[in-house]
Short mmCIF file of C-alpha atoms in Angstrom, two decimals:
data_model
loop_
_atom_site.label_atom_id
_atom_site.label_comp_id
_atom_site.label_asym_id
_atom_site.label_seq_id
_atom_site.Cartn_x
_atom_site.Cartn_y
_atom_site.Cartn_z
CA MET A 1 19.47 195.63 84.75
CA ASP A 2 17.14 198.84 83.82
CA CYS A 3 17.39 199.16 80.42
CA GLU A 4 15.36 202.31 80.15
CA LYS A 5 17.67 204.73 82.13
CA ALA A 6 20.69 202.13 83.13
CA SER A 7 20.17 203.34 86.72
CA TRP A 8 20.80 200.38 88.08
CA PHE A 9 22.06 196.65 87.81
CA VAL A 10 22.43 193.53 89.56
CA TYR A 11 26.09 191.76 88.94
CA GLY A 12 26.17 187.89 90.19
CA ARG A 13 29.41 186.19 90.68
CA MET A 14 29.87 182.07 89.41
CA ARG A 15 31.88 179.99 90.58
CA ALA A 16 32.52 176.07 89.98
CA CYS A 17 31.08 173.81 92.01
CA GLY A 18 29.33 170.25 92.18
CA GLU A 19 31.18 167.03 91.92
CA ASN A 20 34.53 167.59 89.84
CA LYS A 21 33.75 171.46 89.78
CA GLU A 22 32.12 170.43 86.68
CA GLY A 23 28.84 172.89 87.39
CA SER A 24 28.54 177.06 88.06
CA CYS A 25 26.89 178.27 91.05
CA LEU A 26 26.10 181.88 91.95
CA GLU A 27 28.31 182.91 94.88
CA SER A 28 27.39 186.61 94.96
CA ALA A 29 25.04 188.98 93.95
CA THR A 30 26.05 192.89 93.84
CA LEU A 31 23.09 195.53 93.27
CA ILE A 32 24.71 198.76 91.71
CA VAL A 33 22.60 201.94 91.90
CA THR A 34 23.82 205.33 90.55
CA GLY A 35 27.16 204.62 91.43
CA ASP A 36 26.57 203.25 94.67
CA PHE A 37 27.61 199.30 95.42
CA VAL A 38 26.23 196.70 97.66
CA GLU A 39 27.43 192.73 97.62
CA LEU A 40 25.46 190.30 99.08
CA GLN A 41 28.03 187.28 100.52
CA ARG A 42 27.37 183.53 101.31
CA GLY A 43 26.08 183.08 104.57
CA TRP A 44 24.20 186.16 104.56
CA LEU A 45 27.08 188.48 104.98
CA VAL A 46 27.06 191.98 103.20
CA ASN A 47 29.98 193.79 101.81
CA VAL A 48 29.86 197.31 101.37
CA ASP A 49 33.34 199.22 100.12
CA GLY A 50 35.04 196.58 101.88
CA GLN A 51 33.47 197.12 104.89
CA LYS A 52 31.54 194.16 106.21
CA VAL A 53 27.74 194.38 107.76
CA VAL A 54 26.77 191.04 109.60
CA PRO A 55 22.68 190.79 109.15
CA LYS A 56 22.49 187.52 111.33
CA ASN A 57 23.42 189.15 114.49
CA ARG A 58 20.40 191.99 113.67
CA PRO A 59 17.46 189.33 112.89
CA ASN A 60 14.12 190.92 111.79
CA GLU A 61 15.85 194.71 112.17
CA GLU A 62 15.83 196.67 109.60
CA ILE A 63 19.60 197.57 108.75
CA THR A 64 19.84 201.02 106.80
CA ILE A 65 22.84 201.74 104.68
CA THR A 66 23.38 205.24 102.99
CA GLY A 67 25.41 205.58 100.37
CA ARG A 68 26.69 208.47 98.08
CA SER A 69 23.05 208.80 96.48
CA SER A 70 20.88 205.76 97.13
CA LYS A 71 19.86 204.10 100.51
CA PHE A 72 19.35 200.50 101.10
CA VAL A 73 17.63 198.36 103.24
CA LEU A 74 18.11 195.24 104.76
CA LYS A 75 16.33 192.58 106.64
CA PHE A 76 17.39 189.38 107.85
CA ASP A 77 14.25 187.00 109.02
CA GLY A 78 16.65 183.63 109.82
CA ALA A 79 16.64 182.29 106.30
CA THR A 80 16.44 184.88 103.72
CA LEU A 81 18.24 188.15 103.36
CA MET A 82 16.09 190.46 101.87
CA MET A 83 17.42 193.99 100.58
CA TYR A 84 16.01 197.18 98.50
CA VAL A 85 16.37 200.07 97.51
CA VAL A 86 13.83 203.00 96.35
CA VAL A 87 14.45 203.75 92.47
CA GLY A 88 11.64 205.78 91.97
CA THR A 89 8.00 206.43 92.44
CA THR A 90 4.79 205.92 90.88
CA GLN A 91 0.70 206.39 91.66
CA ASP A 92 -1.63 204.32 92.26
CA ALA A 93 -5.56 204.69 90.83
CA ASN A 94 -6.17 206.65 93.78
CA GLY A 95 -3.28 209.26 93.52
CA LYS A 96 -1.51 207.87 96.13
CA GLU A 97 2.15 208.06 95.73
CA LEU A 98 4.07 204.83 95.93
CA GLU A 99 7.28 203.74 96.26
CA GLU A 100 9.48 202.07 93.45
CA ARG A 101 11.92 199.28 94.57
CA VAL A 102 14.23 196.55 93.34
CA VAL A 103 14.23 194.14 95.82
CA LEU A 104 16.38 191.16 96.22
CA TYR A 105 16.04 188.26 98.01
CA TRP A 106 19.07 185.81 99.24
CA ASP A 107 19.35 182.71 100.38
CA GLY A 108 22.77 183.22 101.41
CA TYR A 109 24.08 180.53 99.34
CA VAL A 110 23.32 180.08 95.90
CA SER A 111 19.46 181.68 94.46
CA LEU A 112 18.92 185.10 94.35
CA THR A 113 14.98 186.33 93.53
CA ILE A 114 14.70 189.80 92.05
CA GLN A 115 11.41 191.91 92.02
CA THR A 116 11.79 194.89 90.25
CA PRO A 117 9.17 197.47 89.29
CA MET A 118 6.23 196.49 87.07
CA SER A 119 6.63 199.43 84.93
CA THR A 120 10.36 199.20 84.49
CA GLY A 121 11.77 197.42 80.90
CA THR A 122 14.78 195.21 81.88
CA CYS A 123 17.45 193.12 80.41
CA GLY A 124 19.71 190.53 81.05
CA MET A 125 19.73 187.11 82.67
CA CYS A 126 16.45 187.79 83.92
CA GLY A 127 14.57 188.83 80.68
CA ASN A 128 12.82 191.99 80.03
CA ASN A 129 9.86 192.39 82.58
CA ASP A 130 7.09 191.93 80.25
CA GLY A 131 5.55 189.35 81.67
CA LYS A 132 6.44 187.01 78.80
CA ALA A 133 8.78 184.35 79.46
CA SER A 134 9.01 183.23 75.56
CA ASN A 135 11.21 186.45 74.78
CA ASP A 136 13.04 186.63 77.85
CA MET A 137 16.13 185.01 76.01
CA ARG A 138 17.58 188.19 74.47
CA THR A 139 21.25 188.65 74.12
CA ARG A 140 22.94 191.71 75.00
CA ARG A 141 23.02 192.71 70.79
CA LYS A 142 19.51 192.46 71.32
CA GLY A 143 19.24 189.22 69.21
CA MET A 144 16.58 186.32 70.22
CA THR A 145 18.46 183.19 71.02
CA THR A 146 16.86 179.71 72.24
CA ASP A 147 20.11 178.31 73.44
CA PRO A 148 21.03 178.77 77.01
CA PHE A 149 24.37 178.69 76.33
CA VAL A 150 24.40 181.42 73.92
CA PHE A 151 22.07 183.66 75.96
CA GLY A 152 24.42 183.41 79.46
CA GLU A 153 27.93 184.01 77.49
CA SER A 154 26.34 187.03 75.71
CA TRP A 155 25.97 188.91 79.27
CA LYS A 156 29.17 188.10 80.59
CA ILE A 157 30.82 190.84 82.22
CA GLY A 158 34.96 191.11 82.86
CA ARG A 159 37.81 189.75 80.66
CA ARG A 160 39.02 187.43 83.39
CA CYS A 161 35.88 185.06 83.19
CA GLU A 162 36.69 181.81 81.24
CA VAL A 163 34.97 180.90 78.17
CA GLY A 164 32.10 178.85 78.87
CA VAL A 165 31.35 175.19 78.37
CA PRO A 166 28.03 174.36 76.96
CA ALA A 167 26.11 172.50 79.95
CA GLU A 168 25.29 168.78 79.50
CA SER A 169 21.89 167.84 78.94
CA VAL A 170 19.87 166.76 81.55
CA GLY A 171 19.74 163.21 79.81
CA GLU A 172 23.52 162.74 79.76
CA VAL A 173 23.90 163.83 83.51
CA CYS A 174 20.72 161.90 84.91
CA GLY A 175 21.40 158.77 82.46
CA GLU A 176 19.04 155.54 83.90
CA ARG A 177 18.24 158.03 86.98
CA TYR A 178 16.00 160.17 85.44
CA SER A 179 12.57 159.03 85.52
CA SER A 180 13.12 158.15 89.22
CA VAL A 181 14.43 161.53 89.76
CA ARG A 182 12.03 163.19 88.19
CA GLN A 183 9.52 161.86 89.78
CA GLU A 184 11.04 162.66 93.29
CA CYS A 185 11.18 166.28 92.21
CA GLU A 186 7.51 166.06 90.85
CA ASP A 187 6.44 164.99 94.42
CA ILE A 188 8.06 167.64 96.07
CA PHE A 189 6.04 170.26 94.32
CA SER A 190 2.70 168.60 94.13
CA SER A 191 2.73 168.47 97.97
CA GLY A 192 1.15 170.44 100.73
CA LYS A 193 1.42 174.43 100.44
CA LEU A 194 4.07 173.94 97.41
CA ALA A 195 1.18 172.16 94.88
CA GLN A 196 -1.33 175.28 96.03
CA CYS A 197 1.12 177.75 94.83
CA GLY A 198 0.23 179.10 91.12
CA VAL A 199 3.75 180.16 90.14
CA ASP A 200 4.88 177.90 87.24
CA LYS A 201 6.62 174.74 88.82
CA GLU A 202 7.89 173.23 85.40
CA PRO A 203 11.44 175.36 85.51
CA TYR A 204 11.87 174.62 89.20
CA VAL A 205 11.03 170.85 88.46
CA ALA A 206 13.62 171.05 85.77
CA GLY A 207 16.13 172.46 87.95
CA CYS A 208 15.63 170.08 90.52
CA VAL A 209 16.10 167.21 88.65
CA TYR A 210 19.49 168.76 86.77
CA ASP A 211 20.81 169.77 90.45
CA GLU A 212 20.41 166.29 91.84
CA CYS A 213 21.60 164.18 89.18
CA LYS A 214 24.65 166.54 88.75
CA GLY A 215 24.92 166.69 92.89
CA GLN A 216 25.42 170.35 92.73
CA PHE A 217 25.64 171.39 96.74
CA VAL A 218 27.26 170.55 100.23
CA PRO A 219 25.67 167.46 101.75
CA ASP A 220 23.47 169.46 104.32
CA LEU A 221 21.62 171.21 101.85
CA PRO A 222 20.19 168.78 99.01
CA PRO A 223 19.65 170.37 95.65
CA LYS A 224 16.65 169.15 95.79
CA CYS A 225 15.47 171.16 99.00
CA VAL A 226 17.63 174.78 97.66
CA VAL A 227 15.90 174.65 94.51
CA ALA A 228 12.39 174.19 96.45
CA LYS A 229 13.48 176.82 98.79
CA ALA A 230 13.76 179.24 95.75
CA TYR A 231 10.10 178.34 94.52
CA ALA A 232 9.08 179.03 98.09
CA THR A 233 10.48 182.78 98.38
CA VAL A 234 8.98 183.24 94.81
CA CYS A 235 5.20 182.02 96.39
CA GLU A 236 5.80 183.75 99.55
CA LYS A 237 6.87 187.17 98.06
CA GLY A 238 4.40 187.83 95.44
CA SER A 239 4.38 186.67 92.07
CA TRP A 240 2.60 189.32 89.14
CA GLU A 241 1.28 188.91 85.65
CA ARG A 242 1.30 191.84 83.17
CA GLY A 243 -2.01 193.78 83.51
CA ASP A 244 -2.68 192.56 87.27
CA ASP A 245 -3.05 195.58 89.63
CA LEU A 246 -1.01 193.67 92.40
CA PRO A 247 0.96 190.70 92.87
CA ILE A 248 -0.57 187.47 94.16
CA PHE A 249 0.75 186.12 97.28
CA TRP A 250 0.88 182.54 98.68
CA ASP A 251 1.36 181.03 102.23
CA VAL A 252 3.72 178.44 101.85
CA GLU A 253 4.95 178.62 105.66
CA GLY A 254 5.80 174.84 106.86
CA TRP A 255 6.68 173.39 103.53
CA GLU A 256 9.58 171.56 104.60
CA GLY A 257 8.23 169.32 106.86
CA GLU A 258 5.90 168.21 104.25
CA VAL A 259 8.42 167.45 101.62
CA GLY A 260 11.22 165.93 104.14
CA CYS A 261 13.62 169.33 103.70
CA PRO A 262 15.56 170.81 106.29
CA THR A 263 13.79 173.55 108.25
CA GLU A 264 15.10 176.80 108.88
CA GLY A 265 17.11 176.40 111.94
CA GLU A 266 18.38 172.96 110.07
CA ARG A 267 19.52 175.03 107.31
CA PHE A 268 21.43 177.92 109.21
CA GLN A 269 24.37 176.77 110.52
CA PRO A 270 25.25 174.51 107.14
CA THR A 271 24.34 177.92 104.97
CA LEU A 272 27.01 180.05 107.52
CA ASP A 273 29.98 177.75 106.46
CA THR A 274 29.33 178.53 102.97
CA GLY A 275 30.89 182.12 103.75
CA CYS A 276 33.82 183.79 105.14
CA PRO A 277 33.84 183.20 108.92
CA GLN A 278 31.74 186.31 110.88
CA PRO A 279 31.85 187.48 114.34
CA THR A 280 29.28 186.64 117.29
CA SER A 281 27.24 189.61 118.13
CA GLU A 282 29.64 190.32 121.39
CA GLU A 283 32.65 190.04 118.95
CA GLU A 284 30.97 192.56 116.53
CA LEU A 285 29.99 194.89 119.31
CA ARG A 286 33.50 195.11 120.73
CA GLY A 287 34.71 195.50 117.43
CA ASP A 288 37.67 193.25 117.89
CA TYR A 289 36.98 190.55 115.25
CA LYS A 290 39.84 189.95 113.08
CA TRP A 291 38.55 189.37 109.46
CA ARG A 292 39.79 186.25 107.87
CA ILE A 293 39.17 186.16 104.02
#
């Protein structure tokens, strides 16, 4: 969230997942800007004040949602739903006016990547946006912690949220499988185009190991590939370090075939099936689709 003006924030709703429902996965993400709400749901469905928008029926087409005070722009490329909103303006070195945007990239399932203006101080689960990972785990009361459980619990919103349970260590989850799963995950991130990306791989390798051992996701969306897709999104959408004038991008197109993960086309239906049933283009145009929620 914007910790300077409180003009916007992103709210993530979690749900139990994995074997025996002992894990926790992101189910939807809501971008709130000066009183306007847009929720990204599973299967790339979009909820605007109770009305449904179906981006999968309009691939590669910009969809504009005009709120009371903000304008949201959506675009679905067949694998990732992008949404942005302009939250301010700035000037480049030549005095040219540039838009400052909050951008969300949603895989339609459990992974969300957020880009914010480099000049904006943030707080919350994504850190403070100063380019230093070492001071990101600051609690809501502004204390520092190294405990992910304490950090996560401090940013929990909603009275109905259950009290969390500290996660098992990766050793407890994997047991004797740890070494082999770790090697499998390392192989993915050190192969082909993913190996060329300069974004820090270790957090993604660690997430890959944990999710693979925990069995977090549905069969047609292997955990290691869901995590790899999240990494690929960060690489291709751009990463920056404090002091850099522009973000750095890496071409990772076709990474799936290099590491044996489902392609964009193969992921489409399994991802769509994780959300609510959606109308076809024809049903949406006729306006006769009955939402089953």
